[in-house]
Amino acid sequence: MFRSRSKDEKAPTDKVTADLSKNPRDPQAPKGRPTPKRNEAQTQRRRASTGPVDRKEAAKRQREARRVDLARQREAMASGDERYLPVRDKGPVRRYVRDFVDSRFCIAEWFLPLAVVILILSVIQIRNIQNISLLLWLGVIVLIVLDSIGIAFRLRKQLAARFPDTPKRGAVAYGLMRTLQMRRLRLPKPQVKRGERP
């Protein structure tokens, strides 16, 4: 009852399995091998999906891919190529907003240089110059707020006329943030000249 099988008894089954491997297997037939344990199957799947087992090699490839993507994005920022722009800059609405802002003179783009001048004037220990710097500071802020309100109103009107069915969420805020940057430092780079119609 507990005796082991001899080599002669094993031979016929080897022959049968060899014959079966040549013929295509019926999906309903038994598979002829034991089912792997769950942890073995998961390990095999992980190895197949991760690619290279070496962590250093994988990290190197990931860094290289990231470097290539960033280089593409920098080129797209300079040329305005829509395919490689970041998500926040993609789409016809955002492109129109950029062109709308870039075609106008905005007071807000001079905020940083004016702020530096006003700070220098406020440091000078002469009472009249400090008063002038405070008035300049107040005047610049009021002008920027009025200019921004006008740009937001006109931009919202133009977007409603040009893109009636397209979602425009955040487009006006995107345009106002662009006005705060100096023209030559804006990214993506301006594609229209001042005074040109977008």
Short mmCIF file of C-alpha atoms in Angstrom, two decimals:
data_model
loop_
_atom_site.label_atom_id
_atom_site.label_comp_id
_atom_site.label_asym_id
_atom_site.label_seq_id
_atom_site.Cartn_x
_atom_site.Cartn_y
_atom_site.Cartn_z
CA MET A 1 0.00 0.00 0.00
CA PHE A 2 2.83 2.43 0.87
CA ARG A 3 5.44 1.12 -1.51
CA SER A 4 7.08 3.54 -3.92
CA ARG A 5 6.59 3.27 -7.63
CA SER A 6 9.34 1.80 -9.72
CA LYS A 7 10.94 3.44 -12.73
CA ASP A 8 9.00 1.17 -15.07
CA GLU A 9 5.67 2.45 -13.79
CA LYS A 10 6.72 6.11 -14.29
CA ALA A 11 7.78 5.71 -17.89
CA PRO A 12 4.30 5.41 -19.47
CA THR A 13 3.09 8.65 -17.82
CA ASP A 14 6.16 10.52 -19.06
CA LYS A 15 5.38 9.33 -22.57
CA VAL A 16 1.74 10.42 -22.28
CA THR A 17 2.67 13.94 -21.03
CA ALA A 18 5.23 14.29 -23.83
CA ASP A 19 2.53 13.40 -26.38
CA LEU A 20 0.09 15.86 -24.78
CA SER A 21 2.59 18.74 -24.93
CA LYS A 22 2.75 18.43 -28.73
CA ASN A 23 -1.02 18.65 -29.13
CA PRO A 24 -2.92 21.85 -28.23
CA ARG A 25 -4.56 21.55 -24.82
CA ASP A 26 -8.33 21.61 -24.48
CA PRO A 27 -9.31 24.47 -22.14
CA GLN A 28 -11.59 22.12 -20.17
CA ALA A 29 -8.87 19.51 -19.68
CA PRO A 30 -6.68 19.46 -16.54
CA LYS A 31 -3.52 21.53 -16.90
CA GLY A 32 -1.08 18.78 -15.88
CA ARG A 33 0.86 20.86 -13.31
CA PRO A 34 0.15 21.98 -9.74
CA THR A 35 -1.39 25.41 -9.17
CA PRO A 36 1.28 27.78 -7.82
CA LYS A 37 0.81 29.20 -4.34
CA ARG A 38 -0.56 32.73 -4.15
CA ASN A 39 2.68 34.35 -2.92
CA GLU A 40 4.67 32.61 -5.71
CA ALA A 41 2.21 33.84 -8.36
CA GLN A 42 2.30 37.40 -6.98
CA THR A 43 6.11 37.38 -6.97
CA GLN A 44 6.19 36.23 -10.60
CA ARG A 45 3.70 38.95 -11.60
CA ARG A 46 5.72 41.65 -9.81
CA ARG A 47 8.91 40.58 -11.53
CA ALA A 48 7.21 40.63 -14.92
CA SER A 49 5.65 44.08 -14.38
CA THR A 50 8.56 45.95 -12.80
CA GLY A 51 11.03 45.35 -15.60
CA PRO A 52 14.61 45.65 -14.41
CA VAL A 53 15.19 44.08 -10.99
CA ASP A 54 18.18 46.33 -10.28
CA ARG A 55 16.95 49.39 -8.33
CA LYS A 56 19.87 51.58 -9.36
CA GLU A 57 19.20 50.89 -13.03
CA ALA A 58 15.48 51.61 -12.59
CA ALA A 59 16.20 54.89 -10.75
CA LYS A 60 18.69 55.89 -13.45
CA ARG A 61 16.13 55.27 -16.20
CA GLN A 62 13.49 57.23 -14.27
CA ARG A 63 15.85 60.21 -13.81
CA GLU A 64 16.73 60.14 -17.50
CA ALA A 65 13.05 60.06 -18.52
CA ARG A 66 12.29 62.97 -16.14
CA ARG A 67 15.21 64.97 -17.57
CA VAL A 68 13.96 64.42 -21.13
CA ASP A 69 10.42 65.48 -20.14
CA LEU A 70 11.68 68.66 -18.47
CA ALA A 71 13.82 69.52 -21.50
CA ARG A 72 10.76 69.07 -23.74
CA GLN A 73 8.69 71.29 -21.45
CA ARG A 74 11.35 74.03 -21.50
CA GLU A 75 11.42 73.96 -25.31
CA ALA A 76 7.61 74.04 -25.40
CA MET A 77 7.58 77.01 -23.00
CA ALA A 78 9.88 78.91 -25.36
CA SER A 79 8.13 77.93 -28.60
CA GLY A 80 4.51 77.59 -27.39
CA ASP A 81 4.23 73.98 -28.61
CA GLU A 82 0.93 72.76 -27.09
CA ARG A 83 1.91 69.07 -27.01
CA TYR A 84 4.54 69.39 -24.28
CA LEU A 85 3.17 72.27 -22.19
CA PRO A 86 2.17 71.64 -18.57
CA VAL A 87 -1.53 70.89 -18.01
CA ARG A 88 -2.27 74.37 -16.60
CA ASP A 89 -1.09 76.01 -19.86
CA LYS A 90 -2.78 73.65 -22.35
CA GLY A 91 -5.85 74.27 -24.43
CA PRO A 92 -7.25 76.94 -26.74
CA VAL A 93 -8.77 78.97 -23.87
CA ARG A 94 -5.44 79.30 -22.04
CA ARG A 95 -3.66 80.13 -25.29
CA TYR A 96 -6.16 82.89 -26.02
CA VAL A 97 -5.80 84.26 -22.47
CA ARG A 98 -2.00 84.40 -22.89
CA ASP A 99 -2.32 86.18 -26.24
CA PHE A 100 -4.92 88.59 -24.82
CA VAL A 101 -2.64 89.57 -21.92
CA ASP A 102 0.55 89.69 -24.02
CA SER A 103 -1.01 92.01 -26.61
CA ARG A 104 -1.66 94.71 -23.97
CA PHE A 105 0.39 97.01 -21.80
CA CYS A 106 -0.34 96.14 -18.16
CA ILE A 107 0.60 98.28 -15.18
CA ALA A 108 0.90 95.16 -13.01
CA GLU A 109 3.93 93.93 -14.98
CA TRP A 110 5.90 96.92 -13.64
CA PHE A 111 4.97 96.15 -10.04
CA LEU A 112 8.31 94.55 -9.05
CA PRO A 113 10.60 97.27 -10.48
CA LEU A 114 8.37 100.01 -9.01
CA ALA A 115 8.29 98.23 -5.64
CA VAL A 116 12.11 98.17 -5.56
CA VAL A 117 12.28 101.92 -6.35
CA ILE A 118 9.66 102.74 -3.71
CA LEU A 119 11.48 100.66 -1.08
CA ILE A 120 14.75 102.46 -1.82
CA LEU A 121 12.98 105.83 -1.50
CA SER A 122 11.36 104.80 1.80
CA VAL A 123 14.77 103.91 3.29
CA ILE A 124 16.12 107.43 2.74
CA GLN A 125 15.88 109.33 6.05
CA ILE A 126 14.31 112.50 4.59
CA ARG A 127 10.72 113.11 5.65
CA ASN A 128 9.48 114.50 2.29
CA ILE A 129 10.96 111.60 0.27
CA GLN A 130 9.38 109.07 2.64
CA ASN A 131 5.99 110.77 2.20
CA ILE A 132 6.43 110.68 -1.59
CA SER A 133 7.31 106.97 -1.45
CA LEU A 134 4.13 106.23 0.56
CA LEU A 135 2.01 108.16 -1.96
CA LEU A 136 3.72 106.34 -4.84
CA TRP A 137 3.08 103.00 -3.14
CA LEU A 138 -0.61 103.83 -2.71
CA GLY A 139 -0.89 105.14 -6.28
CA VAL A 140 0.75 102.04 -7.79
CA ILE A 141 -1.54 99.68 -5.87
CA VAL A 142 -4.68 101.63 -6.87
CA LEU A 143 -3.61 101.71 -10.55
CA ILE A 144 -2.85 97.96 -10.55
CA VAL A 145 -6.22 97.13 -8.98
CA LEU A 146 -8.14 99.33 -11.48
CA ASP A 147 -6.16 97.96 -14.43
CA SER A 148 -6.71 94.36 -13.26
CA ILE A 149 -10.47 94.92 -12.88
CA GLY A 150 -10.62 96.34 -16.44
CA ILE A 151 -8.59 93.45 -17.88
CA ALA A 152 -10.70 90.85 -16.01
CA PHE A 153 -13.94 92.43 -17.27
CA ARG A 154 -12.77 92.61 -20.91
CA LEU A 155 -11.22 89.13 -20.81
CA ARG A 156 -14.37 87.55 -19.38
CA LYS A 157 -16.44 89.21 -22.11
CA GLN A 158 -14.09 88.04 -24.90
CA LEU A 159 -13.97 84.46 -23.54
CA ALA A 160 -17.77 84.29 -23.36
CA ALA A 161 -17.99 85.44 -27.01
CA ARG A 162 -15.21 83.23 -28.41
CA PHE A 163 -15.65 80.05 -26.33
CA PRO A 164 -19.34 79.84 -25.38
CA ASP A 165 -19.44 76.06 -24.81
CA THR A 166 -15.89 75.50 -23.52
CA PRO A 167 -15.21 75.35 -19.75
CA LYS A 168 -13.37 78.52 -18.70
CA ARG A 169 -12.83 77.89 -15.01
CA GLY A 170 -9.73 79.67 -13.71
CA ALA A 171 -8.95 81.34 -17.04
CA VAL A 172 -9.38 84.93 -15.80
CA ALA A 173 -7.23 84.28 -12.70
CA TYR A 174 -4.62 82.69 -15.00
CA GLY A 175 -4.58 85.86 -17.11
CA LEU A 176 -4.31 88.17 -14.08
CA MET A 177 -1.38 86.13 -12.70
CA ARG A 178 0.31 86.50 -16.08
CA THR A 179 -0.05 90.30 -15.93
CA LEU A 180 2.05 90.33 -12.73
CA GLN A 181 5.06 88.89 -14.59
CA MET A 182 7.34 91.10 -16.65
CA ARG A 183 6.81 90.45 -20.35
CA ARG A 184 10.27 89.04 -21.09
CA LEU A 185 10.09 86.68 -18.06
CA ARG A 186 6.70 85.20 -18.92
CA LEU A 187 6.44 81.46 -19.59
CA PRO A 188 5.25 80.25 -22.06
CA LYS A 189 6.94 83.02 -24.04
CA PRO A 190 4.63 85.65 -25.61
CA GLN A 191 3.59 84.70 -29.15
CA VAL A 192 2.06 88.07 -30.09
CA LYS A 193 3.43 91.63 -30.13
CA ARG A 194 1.96 94.49 -28.14
CA GLY A 195 -1.01 96.04 -29.94
CA GLU A 196 -1.52 92.93 -32.09
CA ARG A 197 -5.03 91.43 -31.97
CA PRO A 198 -5.11 87.93 -30.44
#
